[in-house]
mmCIF file of C-alpha atoms in Angstrom:
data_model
loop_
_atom_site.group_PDB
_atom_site.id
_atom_site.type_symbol
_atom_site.label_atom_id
_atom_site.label_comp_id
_atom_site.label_asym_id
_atom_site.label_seq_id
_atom_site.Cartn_x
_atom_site.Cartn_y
_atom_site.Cartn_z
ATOM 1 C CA UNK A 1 -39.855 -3.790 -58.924
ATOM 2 C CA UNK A 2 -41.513 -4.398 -55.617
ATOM 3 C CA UNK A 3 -39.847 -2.186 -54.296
ATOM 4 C CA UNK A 4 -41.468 0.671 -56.870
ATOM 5 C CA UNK A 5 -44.876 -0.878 -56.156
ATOM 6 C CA UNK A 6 -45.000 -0.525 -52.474
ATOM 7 C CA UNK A 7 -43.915 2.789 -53.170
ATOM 8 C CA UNK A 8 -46.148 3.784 -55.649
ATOM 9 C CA UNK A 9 -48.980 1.832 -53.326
ATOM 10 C CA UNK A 10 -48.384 4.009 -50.319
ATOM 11 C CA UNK A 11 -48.171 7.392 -52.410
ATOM 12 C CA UNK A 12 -51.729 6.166 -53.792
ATOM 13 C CA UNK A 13 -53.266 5.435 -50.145
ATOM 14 C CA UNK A 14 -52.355 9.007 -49.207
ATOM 15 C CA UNK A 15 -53.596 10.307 -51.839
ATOM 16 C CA UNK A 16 -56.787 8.837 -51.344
ATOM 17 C CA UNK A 17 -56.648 9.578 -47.680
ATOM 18 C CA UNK A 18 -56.579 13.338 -48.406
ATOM 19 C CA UNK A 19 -59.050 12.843 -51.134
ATOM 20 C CA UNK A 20 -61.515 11.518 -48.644
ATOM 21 C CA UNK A 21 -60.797 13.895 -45.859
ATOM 22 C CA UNK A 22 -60.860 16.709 -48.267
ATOM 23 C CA UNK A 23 -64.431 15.313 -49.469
ATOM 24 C CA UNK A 24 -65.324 14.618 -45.870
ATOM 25 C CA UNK A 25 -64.700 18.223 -44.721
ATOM 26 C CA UNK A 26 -66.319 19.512 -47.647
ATOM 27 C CA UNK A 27 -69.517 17.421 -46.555
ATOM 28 C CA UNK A 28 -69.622 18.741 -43.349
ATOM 29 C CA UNK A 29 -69.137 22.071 -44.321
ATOM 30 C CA UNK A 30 -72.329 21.385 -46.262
ATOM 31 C CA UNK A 31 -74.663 19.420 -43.722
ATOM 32 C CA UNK A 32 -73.786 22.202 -41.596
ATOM 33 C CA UNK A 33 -75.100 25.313 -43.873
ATOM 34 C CA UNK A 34 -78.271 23.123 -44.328
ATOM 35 C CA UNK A 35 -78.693 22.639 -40.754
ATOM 36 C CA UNK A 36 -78.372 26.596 -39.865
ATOM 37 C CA UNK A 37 -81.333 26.682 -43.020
ATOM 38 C CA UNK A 38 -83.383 24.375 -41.643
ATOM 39 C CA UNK A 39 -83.335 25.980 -38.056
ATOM 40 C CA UNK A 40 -83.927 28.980 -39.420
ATOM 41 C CA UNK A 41 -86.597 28.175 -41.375
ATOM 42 C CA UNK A 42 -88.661 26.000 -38.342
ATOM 43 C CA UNK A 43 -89.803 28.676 -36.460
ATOM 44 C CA UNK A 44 -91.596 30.655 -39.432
ATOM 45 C CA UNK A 45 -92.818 26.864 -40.529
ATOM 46 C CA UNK A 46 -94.500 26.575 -37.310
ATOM 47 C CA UNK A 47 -95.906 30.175 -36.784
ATOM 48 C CA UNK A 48 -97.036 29.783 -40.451
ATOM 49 C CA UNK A 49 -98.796 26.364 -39.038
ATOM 50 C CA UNK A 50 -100.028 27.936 -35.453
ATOM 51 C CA UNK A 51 -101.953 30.493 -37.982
ATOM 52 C CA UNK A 52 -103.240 28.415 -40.118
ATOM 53 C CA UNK A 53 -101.346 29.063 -43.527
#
């Protein structure tokens, strides 16, 4: 029986191992699309503010 938990203990570590690296790639996959928005979007923000809009 202990034997079967250990087992069953490690399958469950890797699967939450690639669980979280899955969600952790997914996340930076993300923070880096809204970083290439948000650069793009800071130089018509400040033009816009230069101008007075």
């Amino acid at each position: 029986m202990n034997r079967e938990t250990s087992i069953s203990s490690v399958d469950s570590a890797e699967g939450f191992s690639r669980l979280f690296s899955a969600t952790a790639l997914a996340f930076e996959r993300e923070a880096s699309r809204f970083s290439r928005q948000i650069y793009a979007a800071a130089p018509r923000a400040m033009n816009k503010h230069r101008n007075g809009k």
